[in-house]
Short mmCIF file of C-alpha atoms in Angstrom, two decimals:
data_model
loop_
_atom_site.label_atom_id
_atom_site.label_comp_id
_atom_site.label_asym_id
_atom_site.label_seq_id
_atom_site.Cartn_x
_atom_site.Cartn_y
_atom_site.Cartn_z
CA UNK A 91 126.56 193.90 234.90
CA UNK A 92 129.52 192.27 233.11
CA UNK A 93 127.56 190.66 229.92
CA UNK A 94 129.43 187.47 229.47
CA UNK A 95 128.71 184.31 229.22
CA UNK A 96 131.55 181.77 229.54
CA UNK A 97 130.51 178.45 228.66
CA UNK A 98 133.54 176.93 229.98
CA UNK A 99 133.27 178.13 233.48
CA UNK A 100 131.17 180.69 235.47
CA UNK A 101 127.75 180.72 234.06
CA UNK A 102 126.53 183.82 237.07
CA UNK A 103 125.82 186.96 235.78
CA UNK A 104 128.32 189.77 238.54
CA UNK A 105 125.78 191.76 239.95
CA UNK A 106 125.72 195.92 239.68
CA UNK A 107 127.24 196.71 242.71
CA UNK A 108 129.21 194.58 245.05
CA UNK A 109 128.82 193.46 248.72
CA UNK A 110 130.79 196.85 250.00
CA UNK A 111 128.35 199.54 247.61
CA UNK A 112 125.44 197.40 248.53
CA UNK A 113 125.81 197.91 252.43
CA UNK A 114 126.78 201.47 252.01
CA UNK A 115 123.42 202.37 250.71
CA UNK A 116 122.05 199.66 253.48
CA UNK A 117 123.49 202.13 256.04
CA UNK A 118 122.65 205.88 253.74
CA UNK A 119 119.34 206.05 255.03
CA UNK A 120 120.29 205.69 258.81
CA UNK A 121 123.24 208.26 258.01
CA UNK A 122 121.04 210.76 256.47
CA UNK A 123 118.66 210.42 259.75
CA UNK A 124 121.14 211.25 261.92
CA UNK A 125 123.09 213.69 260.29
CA UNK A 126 119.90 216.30 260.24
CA UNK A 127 119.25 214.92 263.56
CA UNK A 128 122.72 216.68 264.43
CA UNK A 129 122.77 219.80 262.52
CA UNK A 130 119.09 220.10 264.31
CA UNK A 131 120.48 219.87 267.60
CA UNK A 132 123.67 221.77 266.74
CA UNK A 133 122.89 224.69 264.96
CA UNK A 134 119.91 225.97 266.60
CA UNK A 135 117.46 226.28 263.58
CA UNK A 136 114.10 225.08 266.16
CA UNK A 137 112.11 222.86 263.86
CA UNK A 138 112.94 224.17 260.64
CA UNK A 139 115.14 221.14 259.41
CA UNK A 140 112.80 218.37 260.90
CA UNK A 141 110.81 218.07 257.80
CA UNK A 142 114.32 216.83 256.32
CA UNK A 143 114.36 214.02 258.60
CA UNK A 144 111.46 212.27 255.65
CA UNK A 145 114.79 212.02 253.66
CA UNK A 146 115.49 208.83 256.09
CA UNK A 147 112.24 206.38 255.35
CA UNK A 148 112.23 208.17 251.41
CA UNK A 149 115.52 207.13 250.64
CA UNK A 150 115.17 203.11 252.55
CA UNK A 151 112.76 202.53 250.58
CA UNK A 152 114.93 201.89 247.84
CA UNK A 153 117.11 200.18 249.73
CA UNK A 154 115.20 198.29 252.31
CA UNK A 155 112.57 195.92 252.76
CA UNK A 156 109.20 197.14 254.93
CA UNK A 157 110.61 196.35 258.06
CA UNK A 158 113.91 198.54 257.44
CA UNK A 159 111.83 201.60 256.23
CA UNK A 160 109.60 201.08 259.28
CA UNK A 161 112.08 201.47 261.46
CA UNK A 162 113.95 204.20 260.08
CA UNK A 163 110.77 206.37 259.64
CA UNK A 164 109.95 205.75 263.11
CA UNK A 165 113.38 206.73 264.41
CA UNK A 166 113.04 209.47 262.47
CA UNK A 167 109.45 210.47 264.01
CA UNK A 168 110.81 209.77 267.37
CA UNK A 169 113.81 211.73 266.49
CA UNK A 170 111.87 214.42 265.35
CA UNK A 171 109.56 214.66 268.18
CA UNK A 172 112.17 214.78 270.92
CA UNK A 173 114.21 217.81 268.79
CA UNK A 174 111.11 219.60 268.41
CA UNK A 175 110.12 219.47 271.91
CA UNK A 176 113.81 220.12 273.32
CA UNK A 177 113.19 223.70 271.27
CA UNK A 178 109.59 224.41 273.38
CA UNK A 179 107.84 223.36 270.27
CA UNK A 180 104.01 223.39 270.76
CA UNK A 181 101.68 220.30 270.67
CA UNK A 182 100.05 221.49 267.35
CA UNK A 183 103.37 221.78 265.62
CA UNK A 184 104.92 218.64 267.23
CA UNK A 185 101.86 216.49 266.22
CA UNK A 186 102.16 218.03 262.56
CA UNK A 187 106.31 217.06 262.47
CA UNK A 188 105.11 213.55 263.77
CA UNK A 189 102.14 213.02 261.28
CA UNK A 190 104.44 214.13 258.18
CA UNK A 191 106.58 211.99 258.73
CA UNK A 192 104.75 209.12 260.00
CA UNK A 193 103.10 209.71 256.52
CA UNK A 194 106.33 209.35 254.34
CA UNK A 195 107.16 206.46 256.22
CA UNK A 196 103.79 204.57 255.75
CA UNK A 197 103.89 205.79 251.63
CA UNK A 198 107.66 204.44 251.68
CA UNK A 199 107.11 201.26 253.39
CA UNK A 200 104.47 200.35 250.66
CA UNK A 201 107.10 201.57 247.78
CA UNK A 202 109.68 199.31 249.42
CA UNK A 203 106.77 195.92 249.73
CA UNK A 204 106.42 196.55 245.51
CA UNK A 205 110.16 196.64 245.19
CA UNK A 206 110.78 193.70 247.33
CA UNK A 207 107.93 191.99 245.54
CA UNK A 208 109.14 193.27 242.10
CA UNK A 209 112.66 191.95 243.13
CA UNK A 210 111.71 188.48 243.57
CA UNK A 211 109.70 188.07 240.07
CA UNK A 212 113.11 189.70 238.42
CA UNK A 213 115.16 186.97 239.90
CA UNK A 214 112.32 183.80 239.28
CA UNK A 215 112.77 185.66 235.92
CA UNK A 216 116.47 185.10 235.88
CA UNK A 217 116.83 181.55 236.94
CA UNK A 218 114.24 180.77 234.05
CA UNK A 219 116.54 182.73 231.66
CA UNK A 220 119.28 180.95 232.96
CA UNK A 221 117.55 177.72 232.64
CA UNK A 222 116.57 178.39 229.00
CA UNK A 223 120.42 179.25 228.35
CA UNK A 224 121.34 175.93 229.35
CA UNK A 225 118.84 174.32 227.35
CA UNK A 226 119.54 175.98 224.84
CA UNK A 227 122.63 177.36 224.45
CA UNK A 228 124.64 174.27 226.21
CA UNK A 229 127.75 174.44 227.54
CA UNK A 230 130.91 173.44 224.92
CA UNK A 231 133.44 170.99 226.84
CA UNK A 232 137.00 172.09 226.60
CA UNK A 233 137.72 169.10 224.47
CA UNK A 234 135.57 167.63 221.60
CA UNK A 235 136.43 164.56 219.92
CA UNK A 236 140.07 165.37 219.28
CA UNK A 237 139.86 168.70 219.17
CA UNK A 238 139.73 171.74 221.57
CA UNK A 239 137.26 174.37 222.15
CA UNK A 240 135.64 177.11 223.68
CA UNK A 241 132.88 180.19 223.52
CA UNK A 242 132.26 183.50 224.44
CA UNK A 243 128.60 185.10 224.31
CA UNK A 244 127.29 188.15 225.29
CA UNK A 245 123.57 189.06 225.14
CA UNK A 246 122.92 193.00 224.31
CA UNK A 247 119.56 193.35 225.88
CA UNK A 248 119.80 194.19 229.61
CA UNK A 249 119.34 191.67 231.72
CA UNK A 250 119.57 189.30 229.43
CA UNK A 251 121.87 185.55 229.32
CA UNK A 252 120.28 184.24 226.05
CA UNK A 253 119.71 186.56 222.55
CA UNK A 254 119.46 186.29 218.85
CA UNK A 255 122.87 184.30 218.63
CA UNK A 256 123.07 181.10 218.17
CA UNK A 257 125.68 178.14 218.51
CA UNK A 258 126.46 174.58 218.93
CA UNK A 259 128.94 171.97 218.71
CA UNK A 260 128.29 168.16 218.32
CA UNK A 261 130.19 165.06 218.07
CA UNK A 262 128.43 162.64 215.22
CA UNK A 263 129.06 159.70 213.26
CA UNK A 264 130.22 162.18 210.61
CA UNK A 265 133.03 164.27 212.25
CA UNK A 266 132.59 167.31 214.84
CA UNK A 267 129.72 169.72 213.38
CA UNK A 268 129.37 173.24 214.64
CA UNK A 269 127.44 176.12 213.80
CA UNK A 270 127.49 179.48 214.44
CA UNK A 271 124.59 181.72 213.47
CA UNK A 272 122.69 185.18 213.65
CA UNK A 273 118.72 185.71 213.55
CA UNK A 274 117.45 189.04 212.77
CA UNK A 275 115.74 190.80 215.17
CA UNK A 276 116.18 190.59 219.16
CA UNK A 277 114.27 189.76 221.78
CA UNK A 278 112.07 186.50 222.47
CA UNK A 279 110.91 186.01 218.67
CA UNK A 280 115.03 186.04 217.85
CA UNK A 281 115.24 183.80 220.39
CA UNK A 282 112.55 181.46 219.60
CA UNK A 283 114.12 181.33 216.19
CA UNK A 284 117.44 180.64 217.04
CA UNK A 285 115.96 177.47 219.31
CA UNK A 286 114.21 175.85 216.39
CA UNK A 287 117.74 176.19 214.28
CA UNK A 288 119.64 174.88 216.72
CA UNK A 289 117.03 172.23 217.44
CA UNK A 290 117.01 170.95 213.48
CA UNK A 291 120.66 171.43 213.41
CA UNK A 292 121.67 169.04 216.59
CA UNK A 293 119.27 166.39 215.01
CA UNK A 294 119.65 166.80 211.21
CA UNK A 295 124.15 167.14 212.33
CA UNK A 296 123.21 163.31 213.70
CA UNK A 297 121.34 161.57 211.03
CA UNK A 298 122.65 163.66 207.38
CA UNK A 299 125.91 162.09 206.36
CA UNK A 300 126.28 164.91 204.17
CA UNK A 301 126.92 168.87 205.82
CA UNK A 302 124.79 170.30 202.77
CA UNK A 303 121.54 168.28 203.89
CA UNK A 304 121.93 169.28 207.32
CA UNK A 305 121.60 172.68 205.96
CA UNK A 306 118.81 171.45 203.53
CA UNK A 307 116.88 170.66 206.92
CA UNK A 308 117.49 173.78 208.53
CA UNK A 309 115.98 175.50 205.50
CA UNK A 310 113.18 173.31 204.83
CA UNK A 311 112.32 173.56 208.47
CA UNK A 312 112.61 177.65 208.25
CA UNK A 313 110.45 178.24 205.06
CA UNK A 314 107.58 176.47 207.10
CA UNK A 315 108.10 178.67 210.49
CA UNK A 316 109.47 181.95 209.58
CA UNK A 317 107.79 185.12 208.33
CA UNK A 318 108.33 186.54 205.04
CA UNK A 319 111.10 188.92 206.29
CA UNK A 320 112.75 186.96 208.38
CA UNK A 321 116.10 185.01 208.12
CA UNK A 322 119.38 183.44 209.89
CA UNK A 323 122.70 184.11 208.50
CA UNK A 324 124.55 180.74 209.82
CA UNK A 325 128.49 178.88 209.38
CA UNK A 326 127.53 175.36 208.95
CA UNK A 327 130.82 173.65 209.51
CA UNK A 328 132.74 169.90 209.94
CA UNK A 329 135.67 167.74 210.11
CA UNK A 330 134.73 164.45 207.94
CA UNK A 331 137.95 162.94 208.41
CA UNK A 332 141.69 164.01 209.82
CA UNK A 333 142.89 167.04 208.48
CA UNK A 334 139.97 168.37 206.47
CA UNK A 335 137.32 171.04 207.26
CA UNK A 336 133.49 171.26 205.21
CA UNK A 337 132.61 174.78 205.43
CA UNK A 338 128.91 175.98 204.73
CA UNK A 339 128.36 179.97 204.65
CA UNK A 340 125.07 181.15 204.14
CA UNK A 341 125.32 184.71 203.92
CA UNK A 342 126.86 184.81 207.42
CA UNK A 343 130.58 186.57 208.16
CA UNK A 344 133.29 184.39 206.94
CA UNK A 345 135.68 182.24 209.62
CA UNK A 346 138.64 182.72 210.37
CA UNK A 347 141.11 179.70 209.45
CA UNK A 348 144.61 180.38 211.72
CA UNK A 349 147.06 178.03 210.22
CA UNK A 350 149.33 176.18 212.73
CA UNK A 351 152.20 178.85 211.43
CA UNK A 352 149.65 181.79 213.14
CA UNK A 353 148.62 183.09 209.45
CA UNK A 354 145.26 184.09 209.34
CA UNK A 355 143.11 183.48 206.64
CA UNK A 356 139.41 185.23 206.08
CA UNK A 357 137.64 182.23 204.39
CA UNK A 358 135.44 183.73 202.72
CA UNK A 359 132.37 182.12 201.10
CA UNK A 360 132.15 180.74 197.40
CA UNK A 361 130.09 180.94 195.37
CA UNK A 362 128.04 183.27 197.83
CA UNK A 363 124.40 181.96 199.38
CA UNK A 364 121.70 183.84 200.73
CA UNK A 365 120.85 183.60 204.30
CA UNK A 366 118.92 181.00 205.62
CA UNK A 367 115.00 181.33 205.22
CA UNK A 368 115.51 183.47 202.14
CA UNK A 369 116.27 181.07 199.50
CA UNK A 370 112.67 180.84 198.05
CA UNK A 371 114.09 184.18 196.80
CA UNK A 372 116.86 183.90 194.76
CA UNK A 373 118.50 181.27 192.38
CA UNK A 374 121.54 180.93 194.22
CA UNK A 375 122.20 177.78 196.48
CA UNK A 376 124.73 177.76 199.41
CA UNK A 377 128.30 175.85 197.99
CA UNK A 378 130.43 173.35 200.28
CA UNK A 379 134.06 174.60 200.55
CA UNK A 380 136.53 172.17 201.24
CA UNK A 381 140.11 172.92 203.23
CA UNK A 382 142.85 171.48 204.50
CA UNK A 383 142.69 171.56 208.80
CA UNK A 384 145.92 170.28 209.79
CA UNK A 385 147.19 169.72 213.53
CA UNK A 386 147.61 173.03 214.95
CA UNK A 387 145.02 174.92 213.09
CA UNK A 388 142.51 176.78 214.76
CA UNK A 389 138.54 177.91 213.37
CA UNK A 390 136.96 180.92 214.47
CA UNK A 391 133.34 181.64 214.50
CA UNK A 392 131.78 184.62 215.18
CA UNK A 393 128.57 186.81 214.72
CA UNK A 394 128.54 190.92 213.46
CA UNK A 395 128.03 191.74 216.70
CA UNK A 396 131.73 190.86 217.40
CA UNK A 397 133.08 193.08 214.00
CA UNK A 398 130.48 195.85 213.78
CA UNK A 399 131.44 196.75 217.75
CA UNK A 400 132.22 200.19 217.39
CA UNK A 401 133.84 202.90 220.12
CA UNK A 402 133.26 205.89 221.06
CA UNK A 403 134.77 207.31 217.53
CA UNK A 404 132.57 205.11 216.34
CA UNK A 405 135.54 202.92 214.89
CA UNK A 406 134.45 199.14 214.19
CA UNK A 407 136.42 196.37 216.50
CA UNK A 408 139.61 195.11 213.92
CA UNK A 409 138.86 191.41 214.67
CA UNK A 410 141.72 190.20 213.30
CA UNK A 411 144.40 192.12 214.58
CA UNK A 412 142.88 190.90 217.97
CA UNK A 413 142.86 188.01 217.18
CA UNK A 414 146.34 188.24 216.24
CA UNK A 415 147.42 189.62 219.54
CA UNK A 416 146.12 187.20 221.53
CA UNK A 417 146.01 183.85 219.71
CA UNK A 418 147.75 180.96 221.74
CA UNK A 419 147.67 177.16 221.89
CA UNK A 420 144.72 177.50 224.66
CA UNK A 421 141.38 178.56 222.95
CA UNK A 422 139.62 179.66 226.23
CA UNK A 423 142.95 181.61 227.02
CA UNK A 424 142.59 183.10 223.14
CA UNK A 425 138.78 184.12 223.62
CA UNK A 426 139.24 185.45 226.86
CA UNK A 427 141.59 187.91 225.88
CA UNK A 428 139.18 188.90 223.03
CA UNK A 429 136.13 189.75 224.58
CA UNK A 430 137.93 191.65 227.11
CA UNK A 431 139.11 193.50 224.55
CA UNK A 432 135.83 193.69 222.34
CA UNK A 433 134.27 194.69 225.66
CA UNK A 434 137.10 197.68 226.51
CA UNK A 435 136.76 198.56 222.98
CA UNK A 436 132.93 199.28 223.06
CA UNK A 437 133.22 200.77 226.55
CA UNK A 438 132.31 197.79 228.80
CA UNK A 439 128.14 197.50 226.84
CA UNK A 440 127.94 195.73 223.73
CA UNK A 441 125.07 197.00 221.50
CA UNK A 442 124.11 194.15 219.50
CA UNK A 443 124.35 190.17 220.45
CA UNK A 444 128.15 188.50 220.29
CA UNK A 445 128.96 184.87 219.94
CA UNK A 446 132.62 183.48 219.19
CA UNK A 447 133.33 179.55 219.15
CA UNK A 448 136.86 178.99 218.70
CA UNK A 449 137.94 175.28 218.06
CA UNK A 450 141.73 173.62 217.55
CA UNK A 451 143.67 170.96 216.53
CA UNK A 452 145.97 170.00 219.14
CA UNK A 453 149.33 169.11 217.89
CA UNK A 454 149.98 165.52 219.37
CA UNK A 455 152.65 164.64 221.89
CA UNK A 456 156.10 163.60 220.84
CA UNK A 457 156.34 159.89 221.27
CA UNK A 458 158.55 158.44 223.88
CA UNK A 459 160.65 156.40 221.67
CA UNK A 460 161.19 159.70 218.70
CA UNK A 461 162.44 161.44 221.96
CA UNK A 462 165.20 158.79 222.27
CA UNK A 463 168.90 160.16 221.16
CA UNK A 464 170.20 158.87 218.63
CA UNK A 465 173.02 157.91 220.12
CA UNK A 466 170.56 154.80 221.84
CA UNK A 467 169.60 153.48 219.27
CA UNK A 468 171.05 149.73 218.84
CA UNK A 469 171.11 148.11 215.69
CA UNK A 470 170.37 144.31 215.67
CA UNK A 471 173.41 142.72 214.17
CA UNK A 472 172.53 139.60 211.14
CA UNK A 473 172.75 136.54 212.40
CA UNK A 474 176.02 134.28 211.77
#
């Protein structure tokens, strides 16, 4: 199952197998069946390879629901009957084939009710998951206020659409706000943690004109809820006005600023803060770094499991030299190419939780009139 979540298009999770594997195995059982029905009949053995024929109803049941393993353990019953009795089987012996496998059918049709049963809870199980993602982690519009965006997430544990990574992106009366973040731990705690962060965040990102009390909140909020060892590493970031960027790190991996001129810069956090949730702790209180964010810039967010992806020589994922390779004016283009790329490097299973928000500054149109030559341009002559 392809772990992706692409909040700017498909939100379905691609199944295991597709249509054309799923009716082969549909059809196995039935081939199996037939198959020792024919090497029966064709090699002469008498009733030595009927027992075989349980294969048929054993194997359904894995792929059928009671009604298909009923009917291919009584084709295989009937099947073995009329073989056993074309080789001048007696009625003890015939009764005995017949009763086996009557048997494995009836056990098999049970196995294949709890499966069919155990099917349908795993996918009421899904469509809440995939309800909770949308409430929780909601979908980022291509375009936010005046700048572009996009995501990629992943969720390690299998099965999953929603983890311990956390993001969001909101228009206020104060600029854009985003924020990318990390719990520790997996599982439903992490992600009962993550939705009360992102919960203080969209309402604190609303009412605080001021991107260090927004992160105030979050912290007050955490010290109340968390336990002692628990914590969020978190970006806290925003655009107050044209062409500058508020950056809050709190002990989180440092963004990635790509200047209009494709340089990438590691912004890396100053003076350094302690996660969120762990400040009771230690002295030190998170800093607000201010940079420049002109048109054509681009902000990456992203979470360690994105740079601590390792392959199979156990080599970490070199973030920015992807980054590099496949940075272009379109940020769902950019991520795209990315998390392929994170997922080919890992070997298609990610092993920890992966978030990346990517947001731009478009560079605006050329107005009509500076497109004019110069050569049309008229000069009013002074009046006489």
């Amino acid at each position: 199952m392809t772990q992706a979540r692409n909040h700017d298009g498909d939100h379905r999770p691609t199944r295991l197998f597709g249509p054309r594997a799923a009716a082969a195995g549909r059809l196995l059982p039935l081939l199996i069946t037939f198959v020792i029905g024919t090497v029966t009949l064709l090699g002469g053995a008498g009733t030595a390879w009927l027992p075989l024929l349980a294969a048929g109803p054993a194997l359904a049941a894995s792929t059928h629901g009671p009604r298909g393993v009923l009917g291919v353990g009584l084709l295989a019953a009937g099947l073995g009957v009329a073989l056993g009795a074309r080789d001048g089987a007696r009625g003890a012996e015939l009764a005995a084939v017949a009763a086996a496998l009557l048997a494995v059918t009836c056990a098999s049709t049970l196995a294949g009710d709890l499966r069919s049963r155990r099917e349908r809870v795993l996918a009421d199980v899904r469509s809440v998951a995939e309800a909770a993602q949308h409430a929780l982690l909601k979908p980022v519009p291509a375009t936010v206020g005046p700048f572009e965006a996009a995501v990629r997430y992943s969720a390690a544990a299998a099965e999953a659409t929603i983890g311990g990574d956390l993001y969001a992106l909101v228009p206020t009366p104060y600029g854009v706000r985003l924020i990318v973040g990390d719990v520790r731990g997996k599982g439903l705690p992490a992600v009962g943690t993550a939705a009360l962060v992102l919960g203080v965040f969209r309402e604190a990102a609303y009412d605080e004109p001021d991107l260090l009390a927004v992160v105030e909140r979050i912290e007050r909020s955490l010290a109340r809820n968390l336990g002692a060892d628990d914590f969020v590493t978190a970006v806290i970031a925003g655009f107050p006005r044209p062409g500058l960027l508020h950056v809050v790190n709190c002990g989180h991996a440092p963004p990635l600023l790509v200047r209009a001129s494709r340089r990438i810069e590691s912004v890396e956090p100053v003076p350094p803060a302690p996660p969120l949730g762990l400040r009771a702790l230690t002295d030190q209180t998170p800093g607000l770094q201010e940079l420049s964010f002109a048109d054509g810039d681009q902000l990456l967010l992203y979470t360690d499991g994105v740079i601590e992806a390792r392959d199979r020589e156990r080599a970490f994922y070199p973030l920015v030299e992807g980054l590099a390779r496949h940075l272009s004016d379109e940020p769902a283009r950019t991520l795209g190419a990315v998390h392929d790329e994170l997922l080919a490097h890992v070997g298609g299973r990610l092993h920890d939780d992966a978030a990346l928000l990517l947001i731009r500054k478009p560079v605006p149109a050329p107005s009509e009139e500076s497109q004019l030559p110069s050569s049309l341009t008229v000069l009013a002559e002074p009046a006489g």
